[in-house]
PDB file of C-alpha atoms in Angstrom:
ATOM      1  CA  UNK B 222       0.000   0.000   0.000  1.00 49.00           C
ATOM      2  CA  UNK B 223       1.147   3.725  -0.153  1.00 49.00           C
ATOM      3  CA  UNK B 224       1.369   4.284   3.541  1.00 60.00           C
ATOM      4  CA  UNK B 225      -0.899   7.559   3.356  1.00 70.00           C
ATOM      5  CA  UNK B 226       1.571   9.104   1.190  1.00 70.00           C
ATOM      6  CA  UNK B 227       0.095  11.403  -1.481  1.00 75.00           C
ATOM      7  CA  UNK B 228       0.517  11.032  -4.663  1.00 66.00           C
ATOM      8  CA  UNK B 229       3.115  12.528  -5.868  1.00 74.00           C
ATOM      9  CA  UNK B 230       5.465  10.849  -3.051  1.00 79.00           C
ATOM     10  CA  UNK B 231       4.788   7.248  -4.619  1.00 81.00           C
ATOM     11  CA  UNK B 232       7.514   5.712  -6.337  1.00 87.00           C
ATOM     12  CA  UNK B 233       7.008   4.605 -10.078  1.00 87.00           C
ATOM     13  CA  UNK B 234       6.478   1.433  -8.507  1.00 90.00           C
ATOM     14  CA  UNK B 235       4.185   2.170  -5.864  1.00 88.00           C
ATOM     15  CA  UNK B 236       1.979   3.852  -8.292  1.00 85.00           C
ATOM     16  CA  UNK B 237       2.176   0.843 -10.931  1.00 90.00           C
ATOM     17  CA  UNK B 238       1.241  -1.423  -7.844  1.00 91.00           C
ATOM     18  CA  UNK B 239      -1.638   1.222  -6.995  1.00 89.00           C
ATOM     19  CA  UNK B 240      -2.803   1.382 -10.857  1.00 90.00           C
ATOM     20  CA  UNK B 241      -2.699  -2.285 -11.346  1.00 92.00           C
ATOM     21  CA  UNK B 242      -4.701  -3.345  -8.262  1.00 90.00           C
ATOM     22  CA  UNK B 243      -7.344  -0.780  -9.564  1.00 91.00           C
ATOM     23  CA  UNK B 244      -7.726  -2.642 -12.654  1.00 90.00           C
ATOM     24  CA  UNK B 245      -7.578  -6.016 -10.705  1.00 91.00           C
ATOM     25  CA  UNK B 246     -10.513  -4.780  -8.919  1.00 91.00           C
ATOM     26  CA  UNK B 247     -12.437  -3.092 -11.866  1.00 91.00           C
ATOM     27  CA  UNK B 248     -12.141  -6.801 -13.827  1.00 87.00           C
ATOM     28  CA  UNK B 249     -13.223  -8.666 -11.001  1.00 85.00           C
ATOM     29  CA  UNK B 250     -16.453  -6.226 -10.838  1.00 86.00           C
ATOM     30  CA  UNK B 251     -16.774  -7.215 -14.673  1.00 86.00           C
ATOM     31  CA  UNK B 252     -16.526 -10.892 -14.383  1.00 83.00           C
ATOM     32  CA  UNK B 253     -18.927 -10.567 -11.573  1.00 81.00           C
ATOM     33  CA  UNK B 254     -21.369  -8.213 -13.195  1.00 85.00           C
ATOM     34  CA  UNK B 255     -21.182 -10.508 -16.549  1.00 89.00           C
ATOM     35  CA  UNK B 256     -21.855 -13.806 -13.889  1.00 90.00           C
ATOM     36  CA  UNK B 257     -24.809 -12.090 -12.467  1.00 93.00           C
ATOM     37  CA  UNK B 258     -26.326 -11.321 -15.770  1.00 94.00           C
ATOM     38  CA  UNK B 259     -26.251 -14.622 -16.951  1.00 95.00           C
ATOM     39  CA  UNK B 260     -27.308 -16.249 -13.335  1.00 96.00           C
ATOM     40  CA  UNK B 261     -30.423 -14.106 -13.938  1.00 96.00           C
ATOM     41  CA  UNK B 262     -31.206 -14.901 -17.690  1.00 97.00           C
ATOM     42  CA  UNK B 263     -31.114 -17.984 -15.720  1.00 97.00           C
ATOM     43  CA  UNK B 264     -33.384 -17.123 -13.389  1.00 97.00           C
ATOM     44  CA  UNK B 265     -35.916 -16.000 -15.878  1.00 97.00           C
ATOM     45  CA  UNK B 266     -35.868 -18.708 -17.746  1.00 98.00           C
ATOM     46  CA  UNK B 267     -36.640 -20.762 -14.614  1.00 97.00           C
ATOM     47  CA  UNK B 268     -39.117 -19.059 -14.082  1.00 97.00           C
ATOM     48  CA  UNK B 269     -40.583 -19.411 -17.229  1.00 98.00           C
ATOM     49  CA  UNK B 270     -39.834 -22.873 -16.754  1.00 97.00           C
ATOM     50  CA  UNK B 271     -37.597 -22.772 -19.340  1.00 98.00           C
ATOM     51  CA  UNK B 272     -35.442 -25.590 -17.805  1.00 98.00           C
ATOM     52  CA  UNK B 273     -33.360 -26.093 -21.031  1.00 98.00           C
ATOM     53  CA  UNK B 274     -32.031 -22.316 -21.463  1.00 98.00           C
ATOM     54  CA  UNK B 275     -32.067 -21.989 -17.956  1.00 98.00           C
ATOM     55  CA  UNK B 276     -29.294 -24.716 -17.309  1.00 98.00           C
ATOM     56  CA  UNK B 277     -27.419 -23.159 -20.020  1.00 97.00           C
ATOM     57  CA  UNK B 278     -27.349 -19.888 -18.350  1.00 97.00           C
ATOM     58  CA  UNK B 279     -26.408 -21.622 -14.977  1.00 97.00           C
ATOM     59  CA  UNK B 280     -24.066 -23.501 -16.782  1.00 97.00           C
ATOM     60  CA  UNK B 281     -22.201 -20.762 -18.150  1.00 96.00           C
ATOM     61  CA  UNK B 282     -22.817 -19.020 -15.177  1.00 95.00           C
ATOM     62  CA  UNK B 283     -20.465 -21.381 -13.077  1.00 96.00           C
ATOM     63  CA  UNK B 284     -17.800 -21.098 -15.197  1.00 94.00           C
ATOM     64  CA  UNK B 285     -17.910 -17.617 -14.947  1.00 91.00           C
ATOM     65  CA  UNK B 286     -17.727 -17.932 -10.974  1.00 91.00           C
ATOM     66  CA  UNK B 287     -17.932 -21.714  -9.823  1.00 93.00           C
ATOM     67  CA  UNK B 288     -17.684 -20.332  -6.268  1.00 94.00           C
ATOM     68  CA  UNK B 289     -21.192 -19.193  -6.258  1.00 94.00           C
ATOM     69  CA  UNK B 290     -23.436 -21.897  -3.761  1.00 96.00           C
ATOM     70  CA  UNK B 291     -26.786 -20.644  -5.646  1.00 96.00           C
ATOM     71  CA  UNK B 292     -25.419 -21.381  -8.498  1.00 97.00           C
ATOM     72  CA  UNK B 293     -24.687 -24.407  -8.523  1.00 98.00           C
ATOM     73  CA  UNK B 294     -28.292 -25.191  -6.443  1.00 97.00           C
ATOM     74  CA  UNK B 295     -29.924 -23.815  -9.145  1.00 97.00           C
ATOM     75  CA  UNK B 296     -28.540 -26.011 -11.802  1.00 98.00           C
ATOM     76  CA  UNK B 297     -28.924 -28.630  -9.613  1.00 97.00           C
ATOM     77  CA  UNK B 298     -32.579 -27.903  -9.484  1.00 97.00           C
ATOM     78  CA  UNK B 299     -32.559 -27.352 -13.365  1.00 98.00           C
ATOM     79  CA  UNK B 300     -31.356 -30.215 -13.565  1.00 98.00           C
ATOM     80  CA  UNK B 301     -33.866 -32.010 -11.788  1.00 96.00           C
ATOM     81  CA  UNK B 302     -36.750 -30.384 -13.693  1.00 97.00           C
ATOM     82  CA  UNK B 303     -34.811 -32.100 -16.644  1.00 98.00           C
ATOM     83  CA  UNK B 304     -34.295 -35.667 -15.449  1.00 97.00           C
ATOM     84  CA  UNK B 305     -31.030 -35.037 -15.614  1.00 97.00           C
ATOM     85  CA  UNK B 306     -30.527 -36.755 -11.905  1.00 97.00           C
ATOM     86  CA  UNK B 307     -26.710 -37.804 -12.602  1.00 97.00           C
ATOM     87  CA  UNK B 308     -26.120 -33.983 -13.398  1.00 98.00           C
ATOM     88  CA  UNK B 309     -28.202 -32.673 -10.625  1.00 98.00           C
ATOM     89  CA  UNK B 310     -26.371 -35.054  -7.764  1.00 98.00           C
ATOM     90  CA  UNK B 311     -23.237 -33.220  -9.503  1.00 98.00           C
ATOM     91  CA  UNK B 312     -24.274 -29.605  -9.393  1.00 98.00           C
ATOM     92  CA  UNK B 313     -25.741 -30.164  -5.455  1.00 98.00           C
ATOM     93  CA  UNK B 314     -22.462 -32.316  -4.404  1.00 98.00           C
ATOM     94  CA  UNK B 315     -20.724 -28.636  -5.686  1.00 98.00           C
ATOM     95  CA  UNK B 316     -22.847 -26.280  -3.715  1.00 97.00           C
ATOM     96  CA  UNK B 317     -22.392 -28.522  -0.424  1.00 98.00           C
ATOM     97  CA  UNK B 318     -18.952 -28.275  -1.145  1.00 97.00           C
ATOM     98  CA  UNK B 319     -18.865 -24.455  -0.817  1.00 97.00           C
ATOM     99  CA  UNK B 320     -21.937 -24.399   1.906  1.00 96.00           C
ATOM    100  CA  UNK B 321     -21.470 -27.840   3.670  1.00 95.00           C
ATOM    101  CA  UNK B 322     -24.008 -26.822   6.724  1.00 93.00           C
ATOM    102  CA  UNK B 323     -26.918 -25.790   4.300  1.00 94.00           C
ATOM    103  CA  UNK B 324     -29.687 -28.070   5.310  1.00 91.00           C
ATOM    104  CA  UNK B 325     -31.928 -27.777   2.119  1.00 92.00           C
ATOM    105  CA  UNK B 326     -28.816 -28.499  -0.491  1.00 96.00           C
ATOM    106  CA  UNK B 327     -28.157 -31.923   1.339  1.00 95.00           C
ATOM    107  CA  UNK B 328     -32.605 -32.237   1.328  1.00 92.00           C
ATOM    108  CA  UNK B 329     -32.783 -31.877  -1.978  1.00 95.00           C
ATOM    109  CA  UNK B 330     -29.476 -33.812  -2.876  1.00 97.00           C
ATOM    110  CA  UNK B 331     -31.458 -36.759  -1.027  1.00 94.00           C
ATOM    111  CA  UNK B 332     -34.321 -36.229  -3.310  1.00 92.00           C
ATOM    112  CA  UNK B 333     -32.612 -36.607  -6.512  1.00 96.00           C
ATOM    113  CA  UNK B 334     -30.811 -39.864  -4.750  1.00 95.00           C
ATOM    114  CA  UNK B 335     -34.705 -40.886  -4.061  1.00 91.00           C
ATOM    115  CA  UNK B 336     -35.476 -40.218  -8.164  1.00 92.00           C
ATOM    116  CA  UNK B 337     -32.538 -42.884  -9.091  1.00 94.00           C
ATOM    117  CA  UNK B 338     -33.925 -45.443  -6.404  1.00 89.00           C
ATOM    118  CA  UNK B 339     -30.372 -45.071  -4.234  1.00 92.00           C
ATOM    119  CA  UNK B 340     -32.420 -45.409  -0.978  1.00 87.00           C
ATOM    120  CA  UNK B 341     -29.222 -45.613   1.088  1.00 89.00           C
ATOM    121  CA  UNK B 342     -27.880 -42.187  -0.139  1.00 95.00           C
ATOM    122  CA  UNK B 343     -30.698 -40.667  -0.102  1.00 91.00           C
ATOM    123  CA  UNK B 344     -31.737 -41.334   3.251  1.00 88.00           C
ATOM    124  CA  UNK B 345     -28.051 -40.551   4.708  1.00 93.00           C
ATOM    125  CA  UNK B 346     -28.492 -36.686   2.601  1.00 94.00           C
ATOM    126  CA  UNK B 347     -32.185 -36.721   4.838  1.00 89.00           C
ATOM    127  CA  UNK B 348     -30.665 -37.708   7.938  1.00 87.00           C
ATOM    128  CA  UNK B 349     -28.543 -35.434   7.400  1.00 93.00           C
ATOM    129  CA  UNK B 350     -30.415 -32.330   6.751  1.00 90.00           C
ATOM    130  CA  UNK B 351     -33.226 -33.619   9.638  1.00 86.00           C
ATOM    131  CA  UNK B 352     -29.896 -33.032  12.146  1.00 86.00           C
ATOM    132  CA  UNK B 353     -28.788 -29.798  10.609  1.00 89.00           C
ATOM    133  CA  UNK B 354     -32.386 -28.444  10.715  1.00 84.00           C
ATOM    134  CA  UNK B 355     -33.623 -30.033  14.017  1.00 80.00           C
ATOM    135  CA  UNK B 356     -30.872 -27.363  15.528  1.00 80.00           C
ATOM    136  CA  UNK B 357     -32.507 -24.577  14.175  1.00 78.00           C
ATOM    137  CA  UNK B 358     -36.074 -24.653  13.173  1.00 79.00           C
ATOM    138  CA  UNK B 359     -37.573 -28.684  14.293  1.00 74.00           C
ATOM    139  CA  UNK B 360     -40.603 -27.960  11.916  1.00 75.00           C
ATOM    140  CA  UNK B 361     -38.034 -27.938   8.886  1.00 77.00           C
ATOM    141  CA  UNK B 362     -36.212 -31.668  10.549  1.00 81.00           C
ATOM    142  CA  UNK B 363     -40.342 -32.693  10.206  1.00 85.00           C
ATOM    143  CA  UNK B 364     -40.448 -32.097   6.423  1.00 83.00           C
ATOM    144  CA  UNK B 365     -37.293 -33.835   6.241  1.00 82.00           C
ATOM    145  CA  UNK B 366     -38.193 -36.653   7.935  1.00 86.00           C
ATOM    146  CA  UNK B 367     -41.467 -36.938   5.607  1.00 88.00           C
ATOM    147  CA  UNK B 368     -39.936 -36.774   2.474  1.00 82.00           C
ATOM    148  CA  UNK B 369     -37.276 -39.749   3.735  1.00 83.00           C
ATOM    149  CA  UNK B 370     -40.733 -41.821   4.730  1.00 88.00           C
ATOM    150  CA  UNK B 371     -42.120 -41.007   1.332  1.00 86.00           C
ATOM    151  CA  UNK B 372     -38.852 -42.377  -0.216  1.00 82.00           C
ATOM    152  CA  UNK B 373     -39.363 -45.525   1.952  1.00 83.00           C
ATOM    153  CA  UNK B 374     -42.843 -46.171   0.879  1.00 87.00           C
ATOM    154  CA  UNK B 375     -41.919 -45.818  -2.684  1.00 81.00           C
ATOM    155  CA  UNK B 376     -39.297 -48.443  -2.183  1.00 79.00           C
ATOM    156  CA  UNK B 377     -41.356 -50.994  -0.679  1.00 85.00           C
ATOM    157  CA  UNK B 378     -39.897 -50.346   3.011  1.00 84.00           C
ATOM    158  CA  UNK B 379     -42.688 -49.668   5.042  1.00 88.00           C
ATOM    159  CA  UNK B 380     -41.127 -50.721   8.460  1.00 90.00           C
ATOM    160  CA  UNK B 381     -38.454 -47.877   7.560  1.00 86.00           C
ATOM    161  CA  UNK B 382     -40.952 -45.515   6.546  1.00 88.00           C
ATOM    162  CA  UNK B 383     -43.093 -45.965   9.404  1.00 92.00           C
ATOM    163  CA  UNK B 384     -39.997 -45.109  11.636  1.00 90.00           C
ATOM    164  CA  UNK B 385     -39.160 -41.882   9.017  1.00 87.00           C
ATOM    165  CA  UNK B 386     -42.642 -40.605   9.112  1.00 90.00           C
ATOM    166  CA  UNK B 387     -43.278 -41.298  12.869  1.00 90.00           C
ATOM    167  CA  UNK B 388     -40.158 -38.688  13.378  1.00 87.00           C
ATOM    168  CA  UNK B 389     -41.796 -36.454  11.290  1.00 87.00           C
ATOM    169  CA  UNK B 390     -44.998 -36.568  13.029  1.00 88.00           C
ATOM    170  CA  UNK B 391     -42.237 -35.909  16.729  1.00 85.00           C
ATOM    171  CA  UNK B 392     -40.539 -33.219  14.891  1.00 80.00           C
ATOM    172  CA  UNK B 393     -43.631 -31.344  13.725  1.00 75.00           C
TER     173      UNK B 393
END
């Protein structure tokens, strides 16, 4: 930095340091501004229910900024509009990554487990999010708890699913 020195007391160096992190920070505000357009084209066309364009846009998005957790939740999402479960799983695994205590990212990673049958994953995303969201709101660990139930019925496991949905009925 320049110390609090005025300008003219910088060194040629000092200013090329000064002038250079300027335009460091000016591209960074570019990348991000040309992110967030795309993110929202995104957006809209989720919206819209325009799953196709709209995993484009969070597609391109991510590249753009792949350190972005809604991101890659929304594409995950997109995704699972698409039946694109192998995709989603991919896209969700990412945003826990980045946000590894966000209850609803490991929910809905569970539920795309649930849409390719993979009982055991899906119920460990559940449990889970039922932990992470028992600690801060017990209603949210309830819906949790459901939708593992739900998965159990669909399977054909109704001892488990009597357990998951009794939990829910605790929680609520």
């Amino acid at each position: 930095g320049s110390g609090g020195k005025l300008a003219y007391e910088l060194s040629e160096e000092e200013l090329a340091e000064l002038k250079k992190a300027a335009a460091e920070r000016e591209k960074k505000q570019k990348e991000f501004g040309d992110m967030k357009a795309v993110f929202d084209q995104g957006m809209a066309a989720y919206e819209a229910q325009d799953y196709e364009t709209a995993a484009t846009a969070f597609e391109e998005a991510s590249t753009k900024d792949d350190t972005q957790t809604a991101i890659w939740a929304y594409l995950g999402n997109t995704y699972q509009k698409l039946e694109r479960y192998e995709d989603g799983i991919k896209a969700y695994q990412k945003a826990i990554e980045l946000d590894p205590e966000d209850a609803g990212l490991h929910q809905n990673l569970g539920n795309l487990y649930a849409a390719l049958n993979d009982t055991e994953k899906a119920k460990a995303e559940y449990e889970k999010a039922a932990q992470m969201s028992a600690a801060e709101d017990p209603s949210k660990a309830a819906a949790t708890y459901y939708n593992m139930g739900v998965t159990y019925i669909n399977t054909g496991d109704n001892e488990q699913a009597a357990e998951a949905l009794l939990k829910a009925l605790e929680a609520d």
